mmCIF file of C-alpha atoms (C1' of nucleotides) in Angstrom:
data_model
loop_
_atom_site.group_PDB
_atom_site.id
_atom_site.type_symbol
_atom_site.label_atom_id
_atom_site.label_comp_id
_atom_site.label_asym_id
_atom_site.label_seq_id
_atom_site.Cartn_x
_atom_site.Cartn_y
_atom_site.Cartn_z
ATOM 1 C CA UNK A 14 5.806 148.046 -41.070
ATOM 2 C CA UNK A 15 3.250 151.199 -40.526
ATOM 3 C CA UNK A 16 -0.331 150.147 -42.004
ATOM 4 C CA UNK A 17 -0.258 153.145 -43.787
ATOM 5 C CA UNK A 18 2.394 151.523 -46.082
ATOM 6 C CA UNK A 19 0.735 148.309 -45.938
ATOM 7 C CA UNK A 20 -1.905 149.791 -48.415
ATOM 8 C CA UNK A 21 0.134 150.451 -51.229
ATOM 9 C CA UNK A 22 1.334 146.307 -51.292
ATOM 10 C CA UNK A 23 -2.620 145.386 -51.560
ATOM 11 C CA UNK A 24 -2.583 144.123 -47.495
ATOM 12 C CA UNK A 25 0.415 141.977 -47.706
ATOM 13 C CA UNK A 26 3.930 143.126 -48.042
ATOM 14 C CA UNK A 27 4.551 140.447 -50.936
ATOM 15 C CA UNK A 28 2.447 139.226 -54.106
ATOM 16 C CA UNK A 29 -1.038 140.901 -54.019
ATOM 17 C CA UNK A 30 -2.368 137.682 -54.809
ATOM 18 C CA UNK A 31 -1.242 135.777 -52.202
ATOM 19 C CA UNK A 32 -3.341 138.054 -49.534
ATOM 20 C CA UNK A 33 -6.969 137.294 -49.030
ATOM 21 C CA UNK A 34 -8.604 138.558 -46.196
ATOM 22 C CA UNK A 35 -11.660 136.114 -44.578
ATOM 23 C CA UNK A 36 -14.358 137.215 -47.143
ATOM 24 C CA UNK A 37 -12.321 136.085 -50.063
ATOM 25 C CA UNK A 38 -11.130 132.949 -48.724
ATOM 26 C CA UNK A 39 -14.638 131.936 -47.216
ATOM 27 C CA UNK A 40 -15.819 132.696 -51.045
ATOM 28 C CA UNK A 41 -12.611 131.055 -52.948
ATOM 29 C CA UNK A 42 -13.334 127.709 -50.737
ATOM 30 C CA UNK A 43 -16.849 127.467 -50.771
ATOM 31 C CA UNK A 44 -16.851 128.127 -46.704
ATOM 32 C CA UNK A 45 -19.085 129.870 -44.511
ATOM 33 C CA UNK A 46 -17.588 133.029 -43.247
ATOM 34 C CA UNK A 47 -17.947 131.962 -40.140
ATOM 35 C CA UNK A 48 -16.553 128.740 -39.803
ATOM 36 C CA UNK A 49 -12.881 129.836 -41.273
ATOM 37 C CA UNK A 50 -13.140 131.720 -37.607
ATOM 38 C CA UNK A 51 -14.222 128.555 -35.814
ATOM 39 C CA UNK A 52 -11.871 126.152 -37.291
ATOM 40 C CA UNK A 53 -8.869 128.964 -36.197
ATOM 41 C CA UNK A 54 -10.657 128.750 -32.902
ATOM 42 C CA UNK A 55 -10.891 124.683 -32.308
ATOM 43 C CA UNK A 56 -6.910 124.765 -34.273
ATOM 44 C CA UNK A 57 -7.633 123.137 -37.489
ATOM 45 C CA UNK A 58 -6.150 126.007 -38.929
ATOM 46 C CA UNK A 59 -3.450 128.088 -38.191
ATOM 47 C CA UNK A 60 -3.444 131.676 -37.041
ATOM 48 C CA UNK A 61 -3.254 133.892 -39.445
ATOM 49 C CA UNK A 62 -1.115 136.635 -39.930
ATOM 50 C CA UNK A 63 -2.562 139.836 -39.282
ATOM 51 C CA UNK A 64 -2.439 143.486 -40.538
ATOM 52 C CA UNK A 65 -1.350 146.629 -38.571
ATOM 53 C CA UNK A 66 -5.345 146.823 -37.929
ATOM 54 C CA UNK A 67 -5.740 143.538 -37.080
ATOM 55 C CA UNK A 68 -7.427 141.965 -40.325
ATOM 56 C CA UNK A 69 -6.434 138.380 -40.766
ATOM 57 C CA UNK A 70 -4.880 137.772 -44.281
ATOM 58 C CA UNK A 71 -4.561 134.311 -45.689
ATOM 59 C CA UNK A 72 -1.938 132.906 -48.693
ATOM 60 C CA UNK A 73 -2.552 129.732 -50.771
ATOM 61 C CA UNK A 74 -1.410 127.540 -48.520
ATOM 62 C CA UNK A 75 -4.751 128.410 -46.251
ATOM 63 C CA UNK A 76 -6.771 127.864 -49.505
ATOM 64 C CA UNK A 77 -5.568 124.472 -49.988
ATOM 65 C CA UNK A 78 -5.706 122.917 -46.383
ATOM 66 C CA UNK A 79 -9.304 124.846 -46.271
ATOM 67 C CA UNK A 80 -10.501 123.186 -49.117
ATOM 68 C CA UNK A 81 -9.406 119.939 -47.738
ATOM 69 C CA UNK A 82 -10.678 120.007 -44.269
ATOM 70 C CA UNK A 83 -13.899 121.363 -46.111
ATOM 71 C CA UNK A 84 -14.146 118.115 -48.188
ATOM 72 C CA UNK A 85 -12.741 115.516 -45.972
ATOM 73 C CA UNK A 86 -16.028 116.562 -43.444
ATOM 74 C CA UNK A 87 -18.135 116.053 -46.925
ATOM 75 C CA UNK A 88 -16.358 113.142 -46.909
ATOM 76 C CA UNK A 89 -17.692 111.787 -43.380
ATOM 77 C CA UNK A 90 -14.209 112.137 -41.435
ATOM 78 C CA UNK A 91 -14.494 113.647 -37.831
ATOM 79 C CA UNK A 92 -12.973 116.266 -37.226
ATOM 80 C CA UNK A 93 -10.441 114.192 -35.078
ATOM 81 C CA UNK A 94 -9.977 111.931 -38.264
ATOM 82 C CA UNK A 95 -8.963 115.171 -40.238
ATOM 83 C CA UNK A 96 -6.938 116.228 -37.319
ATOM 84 C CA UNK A 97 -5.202 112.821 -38.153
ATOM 85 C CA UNK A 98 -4.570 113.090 -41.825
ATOM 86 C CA UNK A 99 -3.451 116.880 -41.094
ATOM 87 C CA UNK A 100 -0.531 115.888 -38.975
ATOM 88 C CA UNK A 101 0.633 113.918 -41.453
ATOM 89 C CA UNK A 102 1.279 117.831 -42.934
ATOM 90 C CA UNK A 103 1.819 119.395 -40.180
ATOM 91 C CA UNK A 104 4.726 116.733 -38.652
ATOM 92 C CA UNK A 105 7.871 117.231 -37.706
ATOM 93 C CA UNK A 106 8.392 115.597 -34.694
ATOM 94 C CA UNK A 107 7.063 112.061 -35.255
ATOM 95 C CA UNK A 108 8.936 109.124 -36.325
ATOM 96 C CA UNK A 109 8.568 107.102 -38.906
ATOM 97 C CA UNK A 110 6.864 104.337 -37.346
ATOM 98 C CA UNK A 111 3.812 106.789 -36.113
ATOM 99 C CA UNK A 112 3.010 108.153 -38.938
ATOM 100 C CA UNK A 113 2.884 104.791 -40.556
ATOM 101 C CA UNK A 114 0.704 103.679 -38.104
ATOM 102 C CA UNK A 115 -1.565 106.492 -38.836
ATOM 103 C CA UNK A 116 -1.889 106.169 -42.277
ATOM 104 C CA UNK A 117 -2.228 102.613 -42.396
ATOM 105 C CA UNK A 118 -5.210 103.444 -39.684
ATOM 106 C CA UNK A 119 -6.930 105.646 -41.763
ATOM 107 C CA UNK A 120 -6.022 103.895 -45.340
ATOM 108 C CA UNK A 121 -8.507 100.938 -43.801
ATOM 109 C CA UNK A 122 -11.035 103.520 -42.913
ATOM 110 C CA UNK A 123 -10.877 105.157 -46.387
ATOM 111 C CA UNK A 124 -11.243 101.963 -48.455
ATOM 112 C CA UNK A 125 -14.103 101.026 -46.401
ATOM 113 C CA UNK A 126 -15.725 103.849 -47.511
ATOM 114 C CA UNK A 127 -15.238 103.424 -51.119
ATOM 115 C CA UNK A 128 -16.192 99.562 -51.073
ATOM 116 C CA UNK A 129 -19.475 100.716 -49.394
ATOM 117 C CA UNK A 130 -19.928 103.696 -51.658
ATOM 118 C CA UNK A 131 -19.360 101.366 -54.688
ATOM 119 C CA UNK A 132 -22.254 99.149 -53.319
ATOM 120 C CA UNK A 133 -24.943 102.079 -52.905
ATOM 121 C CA UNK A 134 -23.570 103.088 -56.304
ATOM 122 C CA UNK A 135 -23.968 99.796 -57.569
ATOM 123 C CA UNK A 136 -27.572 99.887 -56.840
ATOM 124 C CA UNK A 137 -27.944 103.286 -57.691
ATOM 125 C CA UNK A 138 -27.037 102.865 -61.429
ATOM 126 C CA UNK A 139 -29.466 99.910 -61.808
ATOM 127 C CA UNK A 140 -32.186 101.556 -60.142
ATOM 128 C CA UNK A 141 -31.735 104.553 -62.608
ATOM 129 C CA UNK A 142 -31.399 101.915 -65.667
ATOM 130 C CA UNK A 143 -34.406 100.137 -64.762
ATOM 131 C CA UNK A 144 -36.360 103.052 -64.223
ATOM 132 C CA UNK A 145 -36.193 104.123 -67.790
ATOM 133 C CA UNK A 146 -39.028 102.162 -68.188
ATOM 134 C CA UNK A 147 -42.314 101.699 -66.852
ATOM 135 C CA UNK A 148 -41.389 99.778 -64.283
ATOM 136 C CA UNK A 149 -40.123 100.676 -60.975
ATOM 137 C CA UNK A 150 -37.940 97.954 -59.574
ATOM 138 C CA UNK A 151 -38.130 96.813 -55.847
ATOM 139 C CA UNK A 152 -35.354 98.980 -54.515
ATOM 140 C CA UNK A 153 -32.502 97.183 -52.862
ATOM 141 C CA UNK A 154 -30.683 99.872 -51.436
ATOM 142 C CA UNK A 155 -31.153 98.806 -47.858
ATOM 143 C CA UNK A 156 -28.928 95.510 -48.450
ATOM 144 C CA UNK A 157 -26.729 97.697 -50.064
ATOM 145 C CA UNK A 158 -25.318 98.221 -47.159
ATOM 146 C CA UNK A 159 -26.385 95.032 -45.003
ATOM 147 C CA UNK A 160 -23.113 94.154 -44.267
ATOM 148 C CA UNK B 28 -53.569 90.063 -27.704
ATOM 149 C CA UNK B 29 -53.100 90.542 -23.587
ATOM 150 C CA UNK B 30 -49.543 91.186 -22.817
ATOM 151 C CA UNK B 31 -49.511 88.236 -20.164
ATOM 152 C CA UNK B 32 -49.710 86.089 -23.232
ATOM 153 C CA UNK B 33 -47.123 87.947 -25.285
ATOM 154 C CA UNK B 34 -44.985 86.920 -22.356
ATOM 155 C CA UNK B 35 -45.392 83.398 -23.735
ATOM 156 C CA UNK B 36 -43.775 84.340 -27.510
ATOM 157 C CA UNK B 37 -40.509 86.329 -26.388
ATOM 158 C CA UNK B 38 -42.146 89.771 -26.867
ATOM 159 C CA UNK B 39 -43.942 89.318 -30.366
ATOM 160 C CA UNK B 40 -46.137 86.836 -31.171
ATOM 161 C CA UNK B 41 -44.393 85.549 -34.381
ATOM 162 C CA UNK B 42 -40.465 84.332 -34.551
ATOM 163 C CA UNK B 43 -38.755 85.042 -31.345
ATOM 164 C CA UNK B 44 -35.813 86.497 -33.014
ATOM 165 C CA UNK B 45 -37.833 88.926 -34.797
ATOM 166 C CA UNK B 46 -38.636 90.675 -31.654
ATOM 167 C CA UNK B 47 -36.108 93.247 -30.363
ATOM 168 C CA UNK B 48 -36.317 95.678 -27.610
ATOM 169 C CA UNK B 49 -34.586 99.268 -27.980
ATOM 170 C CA UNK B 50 -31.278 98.015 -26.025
ATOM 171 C CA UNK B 51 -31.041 94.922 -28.859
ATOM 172 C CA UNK B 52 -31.618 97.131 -31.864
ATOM 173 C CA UNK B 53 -28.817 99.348 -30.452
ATOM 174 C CA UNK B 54 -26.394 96.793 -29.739
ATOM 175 C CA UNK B 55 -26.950 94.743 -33.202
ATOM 176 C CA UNK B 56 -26.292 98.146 -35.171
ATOM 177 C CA UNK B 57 -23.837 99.706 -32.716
ATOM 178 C CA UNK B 58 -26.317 102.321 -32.830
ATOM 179 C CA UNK B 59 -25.770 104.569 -29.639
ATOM 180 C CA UNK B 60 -29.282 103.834 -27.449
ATOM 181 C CA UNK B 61 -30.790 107.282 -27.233
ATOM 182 C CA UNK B 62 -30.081 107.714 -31.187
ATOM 183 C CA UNK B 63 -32.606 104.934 -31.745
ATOM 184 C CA UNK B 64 -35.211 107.517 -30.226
ATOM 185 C CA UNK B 65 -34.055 110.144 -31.926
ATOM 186 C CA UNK B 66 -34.482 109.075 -35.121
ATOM 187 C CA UNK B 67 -37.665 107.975 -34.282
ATOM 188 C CA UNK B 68 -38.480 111.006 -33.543
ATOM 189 C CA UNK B 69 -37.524 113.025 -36.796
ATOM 190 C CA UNK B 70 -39.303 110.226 -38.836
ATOM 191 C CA UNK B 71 -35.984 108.771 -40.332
ATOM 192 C CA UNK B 72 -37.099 105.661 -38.645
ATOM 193 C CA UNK B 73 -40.640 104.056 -38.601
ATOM 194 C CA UNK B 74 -42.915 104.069 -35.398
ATOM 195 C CA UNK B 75 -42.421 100.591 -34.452
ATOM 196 C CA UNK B 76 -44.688 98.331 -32.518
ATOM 197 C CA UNK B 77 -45.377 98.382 -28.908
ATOM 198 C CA UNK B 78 -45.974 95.798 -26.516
ATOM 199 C CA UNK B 79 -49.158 96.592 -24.149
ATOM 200 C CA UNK B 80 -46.964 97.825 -21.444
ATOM 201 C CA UNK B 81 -45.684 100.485 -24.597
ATOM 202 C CA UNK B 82 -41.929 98.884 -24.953
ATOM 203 C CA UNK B 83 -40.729 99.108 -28.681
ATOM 204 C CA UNK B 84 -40.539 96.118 -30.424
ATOM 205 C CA UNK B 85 -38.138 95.694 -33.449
ATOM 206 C CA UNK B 86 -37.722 93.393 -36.715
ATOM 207 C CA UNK B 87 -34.947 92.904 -39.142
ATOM 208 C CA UNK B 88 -36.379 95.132 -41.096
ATOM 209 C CA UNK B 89 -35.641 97.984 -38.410
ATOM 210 C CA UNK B 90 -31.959 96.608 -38.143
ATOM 211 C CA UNK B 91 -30.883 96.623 -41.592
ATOM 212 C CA UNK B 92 -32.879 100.800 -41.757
ATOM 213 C CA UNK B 93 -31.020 101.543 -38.899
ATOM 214 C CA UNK B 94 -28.078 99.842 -40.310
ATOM 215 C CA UNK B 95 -27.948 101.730 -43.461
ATOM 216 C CA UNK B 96 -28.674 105.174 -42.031
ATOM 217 C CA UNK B 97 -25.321 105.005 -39.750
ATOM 218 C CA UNK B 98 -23.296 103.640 -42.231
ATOM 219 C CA UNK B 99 -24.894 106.598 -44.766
ATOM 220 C CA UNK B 100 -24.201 108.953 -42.234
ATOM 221 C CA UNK B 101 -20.514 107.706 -41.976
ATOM 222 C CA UNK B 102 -20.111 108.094 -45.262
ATOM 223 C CA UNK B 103 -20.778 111.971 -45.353
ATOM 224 C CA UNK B 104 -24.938 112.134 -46.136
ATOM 225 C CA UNK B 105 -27.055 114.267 -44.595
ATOM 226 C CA UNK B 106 -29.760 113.368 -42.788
ATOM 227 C CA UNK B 107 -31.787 115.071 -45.910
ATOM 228 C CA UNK B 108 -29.303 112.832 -48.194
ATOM 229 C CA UNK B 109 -30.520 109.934 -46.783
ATOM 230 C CA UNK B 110 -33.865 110.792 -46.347
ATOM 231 C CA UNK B 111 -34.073 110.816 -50.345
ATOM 232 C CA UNK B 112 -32.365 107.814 -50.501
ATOM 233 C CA UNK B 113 -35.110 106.050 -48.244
ATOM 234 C CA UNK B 114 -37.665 107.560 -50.061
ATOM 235 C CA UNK B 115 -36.449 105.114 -52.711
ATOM 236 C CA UNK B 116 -37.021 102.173 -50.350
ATOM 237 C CA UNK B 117 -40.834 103.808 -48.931
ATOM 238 C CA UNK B 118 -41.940 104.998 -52.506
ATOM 239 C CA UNK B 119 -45.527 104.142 -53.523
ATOM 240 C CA UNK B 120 -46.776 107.399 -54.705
ATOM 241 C CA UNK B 121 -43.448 108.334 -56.705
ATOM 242 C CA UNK B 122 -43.892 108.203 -60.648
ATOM 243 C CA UNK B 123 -40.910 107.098 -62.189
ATOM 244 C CA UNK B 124 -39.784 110.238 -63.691
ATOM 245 C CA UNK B 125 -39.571 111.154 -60.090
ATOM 246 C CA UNK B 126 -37.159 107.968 -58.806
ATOM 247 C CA UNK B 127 -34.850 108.553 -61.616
ATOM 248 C CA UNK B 128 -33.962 112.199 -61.282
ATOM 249 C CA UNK B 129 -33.972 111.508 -57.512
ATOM 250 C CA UNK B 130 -31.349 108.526 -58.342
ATOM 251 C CA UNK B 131 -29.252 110.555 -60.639
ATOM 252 C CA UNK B 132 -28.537 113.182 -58.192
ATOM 253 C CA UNK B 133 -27.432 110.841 -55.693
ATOM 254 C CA UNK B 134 -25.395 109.138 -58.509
ATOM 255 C CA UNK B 135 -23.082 111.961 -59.353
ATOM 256 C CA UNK B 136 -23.066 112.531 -55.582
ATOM 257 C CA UNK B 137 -21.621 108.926 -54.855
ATOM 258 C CA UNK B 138 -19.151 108.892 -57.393
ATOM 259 C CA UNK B 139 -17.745 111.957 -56.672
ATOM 260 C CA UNK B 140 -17.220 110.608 -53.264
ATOM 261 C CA UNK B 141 -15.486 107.525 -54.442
ATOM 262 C CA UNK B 142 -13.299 109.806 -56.822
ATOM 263 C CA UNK B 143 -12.160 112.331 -53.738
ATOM 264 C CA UNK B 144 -11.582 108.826 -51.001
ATOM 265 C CA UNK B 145 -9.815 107.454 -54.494
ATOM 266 C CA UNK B 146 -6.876 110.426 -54.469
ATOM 267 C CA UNK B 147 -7.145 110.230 -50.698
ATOM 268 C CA UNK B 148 -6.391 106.650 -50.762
ATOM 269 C CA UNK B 149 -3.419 106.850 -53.268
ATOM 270 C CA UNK B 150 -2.074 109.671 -51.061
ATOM 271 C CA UNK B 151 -2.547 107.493 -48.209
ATOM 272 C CA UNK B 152 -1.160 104.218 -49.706
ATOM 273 C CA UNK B 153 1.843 106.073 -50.792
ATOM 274 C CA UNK B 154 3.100 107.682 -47.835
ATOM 275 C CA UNK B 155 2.733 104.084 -46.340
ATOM 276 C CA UNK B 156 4.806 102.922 -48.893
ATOM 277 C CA UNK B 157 7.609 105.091 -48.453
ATOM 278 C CA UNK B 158 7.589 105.474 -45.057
ATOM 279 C CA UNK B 159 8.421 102.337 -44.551
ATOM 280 C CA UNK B 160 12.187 103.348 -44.857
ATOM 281 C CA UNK B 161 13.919 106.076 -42.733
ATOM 282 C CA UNK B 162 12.695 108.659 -45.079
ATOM 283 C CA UNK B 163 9.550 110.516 -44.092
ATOM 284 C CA UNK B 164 7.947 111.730 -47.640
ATOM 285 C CA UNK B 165 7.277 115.232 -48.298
ATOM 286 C CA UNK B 166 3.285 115.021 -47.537
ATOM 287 C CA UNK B 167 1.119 115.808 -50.335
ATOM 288 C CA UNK B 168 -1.932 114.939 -48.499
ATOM 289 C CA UNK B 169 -3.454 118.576 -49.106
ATOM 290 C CA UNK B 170 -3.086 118.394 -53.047
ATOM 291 C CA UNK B 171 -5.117 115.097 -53.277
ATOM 292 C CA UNK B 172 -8.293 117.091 -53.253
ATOM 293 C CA UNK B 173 -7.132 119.896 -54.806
ATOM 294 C CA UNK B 174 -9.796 119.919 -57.112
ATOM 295 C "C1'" DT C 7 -12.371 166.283 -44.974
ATOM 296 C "C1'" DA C 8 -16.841 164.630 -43.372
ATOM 297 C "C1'" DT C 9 -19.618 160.838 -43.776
ATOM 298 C "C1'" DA C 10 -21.828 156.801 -45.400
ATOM 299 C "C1'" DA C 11 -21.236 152.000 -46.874
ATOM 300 C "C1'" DG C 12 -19.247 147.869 -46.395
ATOM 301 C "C1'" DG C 13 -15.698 144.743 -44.551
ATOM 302 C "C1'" DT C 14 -13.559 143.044 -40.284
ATOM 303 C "C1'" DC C 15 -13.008 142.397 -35.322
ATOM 304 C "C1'" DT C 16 -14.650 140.066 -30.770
ATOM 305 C "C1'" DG C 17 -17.810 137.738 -27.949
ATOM 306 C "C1'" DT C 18 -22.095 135.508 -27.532
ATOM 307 C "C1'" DA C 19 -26.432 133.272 -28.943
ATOM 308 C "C1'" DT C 20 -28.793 130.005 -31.791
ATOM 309 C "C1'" DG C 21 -29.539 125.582 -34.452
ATOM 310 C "C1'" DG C 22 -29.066 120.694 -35.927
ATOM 311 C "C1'" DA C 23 -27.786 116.197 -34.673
ATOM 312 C "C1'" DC C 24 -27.025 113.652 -31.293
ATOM 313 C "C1'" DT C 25 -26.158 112.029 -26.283
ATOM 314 C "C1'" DA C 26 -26.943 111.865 -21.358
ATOM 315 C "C1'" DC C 27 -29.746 112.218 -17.375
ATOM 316 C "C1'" DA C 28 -33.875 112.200 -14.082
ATOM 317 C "C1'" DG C 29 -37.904 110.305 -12.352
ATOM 318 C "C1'" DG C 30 -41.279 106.784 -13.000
ATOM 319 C "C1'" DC C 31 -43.188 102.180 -14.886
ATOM 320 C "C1'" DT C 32 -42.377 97.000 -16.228
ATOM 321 C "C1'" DC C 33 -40.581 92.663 -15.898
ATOM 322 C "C1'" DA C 34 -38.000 88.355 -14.580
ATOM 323 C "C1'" DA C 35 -35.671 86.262 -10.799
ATOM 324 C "C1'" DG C 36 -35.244 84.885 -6.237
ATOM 325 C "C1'" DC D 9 -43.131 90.822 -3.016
ATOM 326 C "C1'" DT D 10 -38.893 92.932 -3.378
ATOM 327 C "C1'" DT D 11 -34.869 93.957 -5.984
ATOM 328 C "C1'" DG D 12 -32.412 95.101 -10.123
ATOM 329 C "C1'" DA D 13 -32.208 95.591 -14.864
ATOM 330 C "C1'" DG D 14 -34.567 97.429 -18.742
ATOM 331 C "C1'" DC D 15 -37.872 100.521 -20.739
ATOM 332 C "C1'" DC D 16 -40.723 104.791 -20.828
ATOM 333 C "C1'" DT D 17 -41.043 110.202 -21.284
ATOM 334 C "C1'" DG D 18 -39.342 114.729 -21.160
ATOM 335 C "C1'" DT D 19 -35.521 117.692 -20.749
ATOM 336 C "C1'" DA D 20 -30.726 119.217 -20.452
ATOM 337 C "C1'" DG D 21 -26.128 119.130 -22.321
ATOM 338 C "C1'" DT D 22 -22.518 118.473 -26.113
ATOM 339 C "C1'" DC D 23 -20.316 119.063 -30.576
ATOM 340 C "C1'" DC D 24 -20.013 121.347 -34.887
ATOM 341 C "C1'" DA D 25 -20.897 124.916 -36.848
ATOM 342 C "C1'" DT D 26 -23.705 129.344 -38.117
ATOM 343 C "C1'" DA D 27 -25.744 133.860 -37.085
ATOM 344 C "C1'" DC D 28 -25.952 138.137 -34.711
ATOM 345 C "C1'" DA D 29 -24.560 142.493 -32.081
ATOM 346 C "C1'" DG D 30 -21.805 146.284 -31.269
ATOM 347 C "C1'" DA D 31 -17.419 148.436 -32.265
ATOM 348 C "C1'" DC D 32 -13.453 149.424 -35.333
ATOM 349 C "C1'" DC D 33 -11.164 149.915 -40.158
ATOM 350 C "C1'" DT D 34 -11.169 151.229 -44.986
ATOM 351 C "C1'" DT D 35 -12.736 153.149 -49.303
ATOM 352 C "C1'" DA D 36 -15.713 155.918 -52.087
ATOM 353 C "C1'" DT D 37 -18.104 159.900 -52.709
ATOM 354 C "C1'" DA D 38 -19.899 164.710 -51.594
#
DNA sequence: TATAAGGTCTGTATGGACTACAGGCTCAAG
DNA sequence: CTTGAGCCTGTAGTCCATACAGACCTTATA
């Protein structure tokens, strides 16, 4: 299709909605402009589809698996960890067996997280409750986490 | 004290176990060696002692700091996170006012962690489940953090 | 329709948080 | 008193982004 036509179906040839270009899904995700280049680069994310002019142009489906990539690092996973928990999307060739494996591997990982999370927040909340007063408590958080 | 004599006390001149070169502290927090000097360096961790011939010495108290920044650090804080949060255990000067806003932040921050590893671990659990027949599960991995 | 403004492209440079290495000193063992 | 392991410092390299430079595309306005 001739970019001259493209115009008239707002970039993409289907829904106008569905077609951001990098700008609008940096600012729908909460991601720096930049880095929706950089994870295409490293292949976190696909390749976009492109216009006649070579602009990329994204659909939902790039929103979503942005967004999670975006949180999962907030979240402390690697980048090889997400890579993990993304083929779980993206299979299609692994058995059964693998991806139970995987899941199992990082459903470990994942609950460690929250039992140590509970603990700081544990400590948190009575460090808050205590403070109301005049009194600041001895603050525990170290043993929090002391294992 | 003359170093020939610290010889005589296992580096320090207190508890032998207290005393840890860099190579122990490392090994006790699986803390990669360099790292240890590095955060040192950007004042995350306390200058610590030196013997006379100027070899770090370590104390519990160094393990469980060092402990707690990893494990923070796994968990998705910023070194700036966790600075706060150690301001909470090095406070003196802090009014109370001060503390508490400083814990409540952190609060909402921690348990919106817990709620995002929460859908990722129901996701997670799940798939295990399921894929513990022949059939692979569509993966809805994506839509547990779709917000 | 000329042009200015703003968005996008590529490649490259910079920055933060580590991590590894080089060259020299210290220490415990033999 | 030498040898090897461990520690010191400073510096270089890596990984994960983030920022910039110079050129092209698109849209609005004169």
């Amino acid at each position: 299709m001739d970019y001259r036509l493209k115009r008239y179906f707002n970039v993409t040839a289907g829904n106008p909605e569905e077609g951001l270009h990098r700008a609008k899904l940096a600012k729908h995700t909460g991601c720096n402009l930049e880095t929706v280049r950089y994870y295409e680069k490293i292949g976190m994310m696909p390749d976009p589809p492109r216009t006649a002019a070579g602009y990329r142009v994204y659909n939902e489906g790039h929103v979503s698996r942005l967004r999670f990539i975006l949180r999962a690092r907030e979240l402390g996973f690697s980048i090889e960890d997400i890579r993990g928990l993304l083929r779980l999307v993206d299979r299609g060739t692994q058995t059964c067996a693998e991806v139970q494996q995987l899941t199992e591997a990082h459903l470990a990982d994942v609950r460690n997280k929250i039992r140590d999370l509970k603990r700081i927040e544990a400590v948190l909340a009575a460090t808050a409750a205590q403070c109301s007063g005049e009194v600041v408590p001895d603050c525990p958080v170290l043993d929090a986490l002391a294992s």
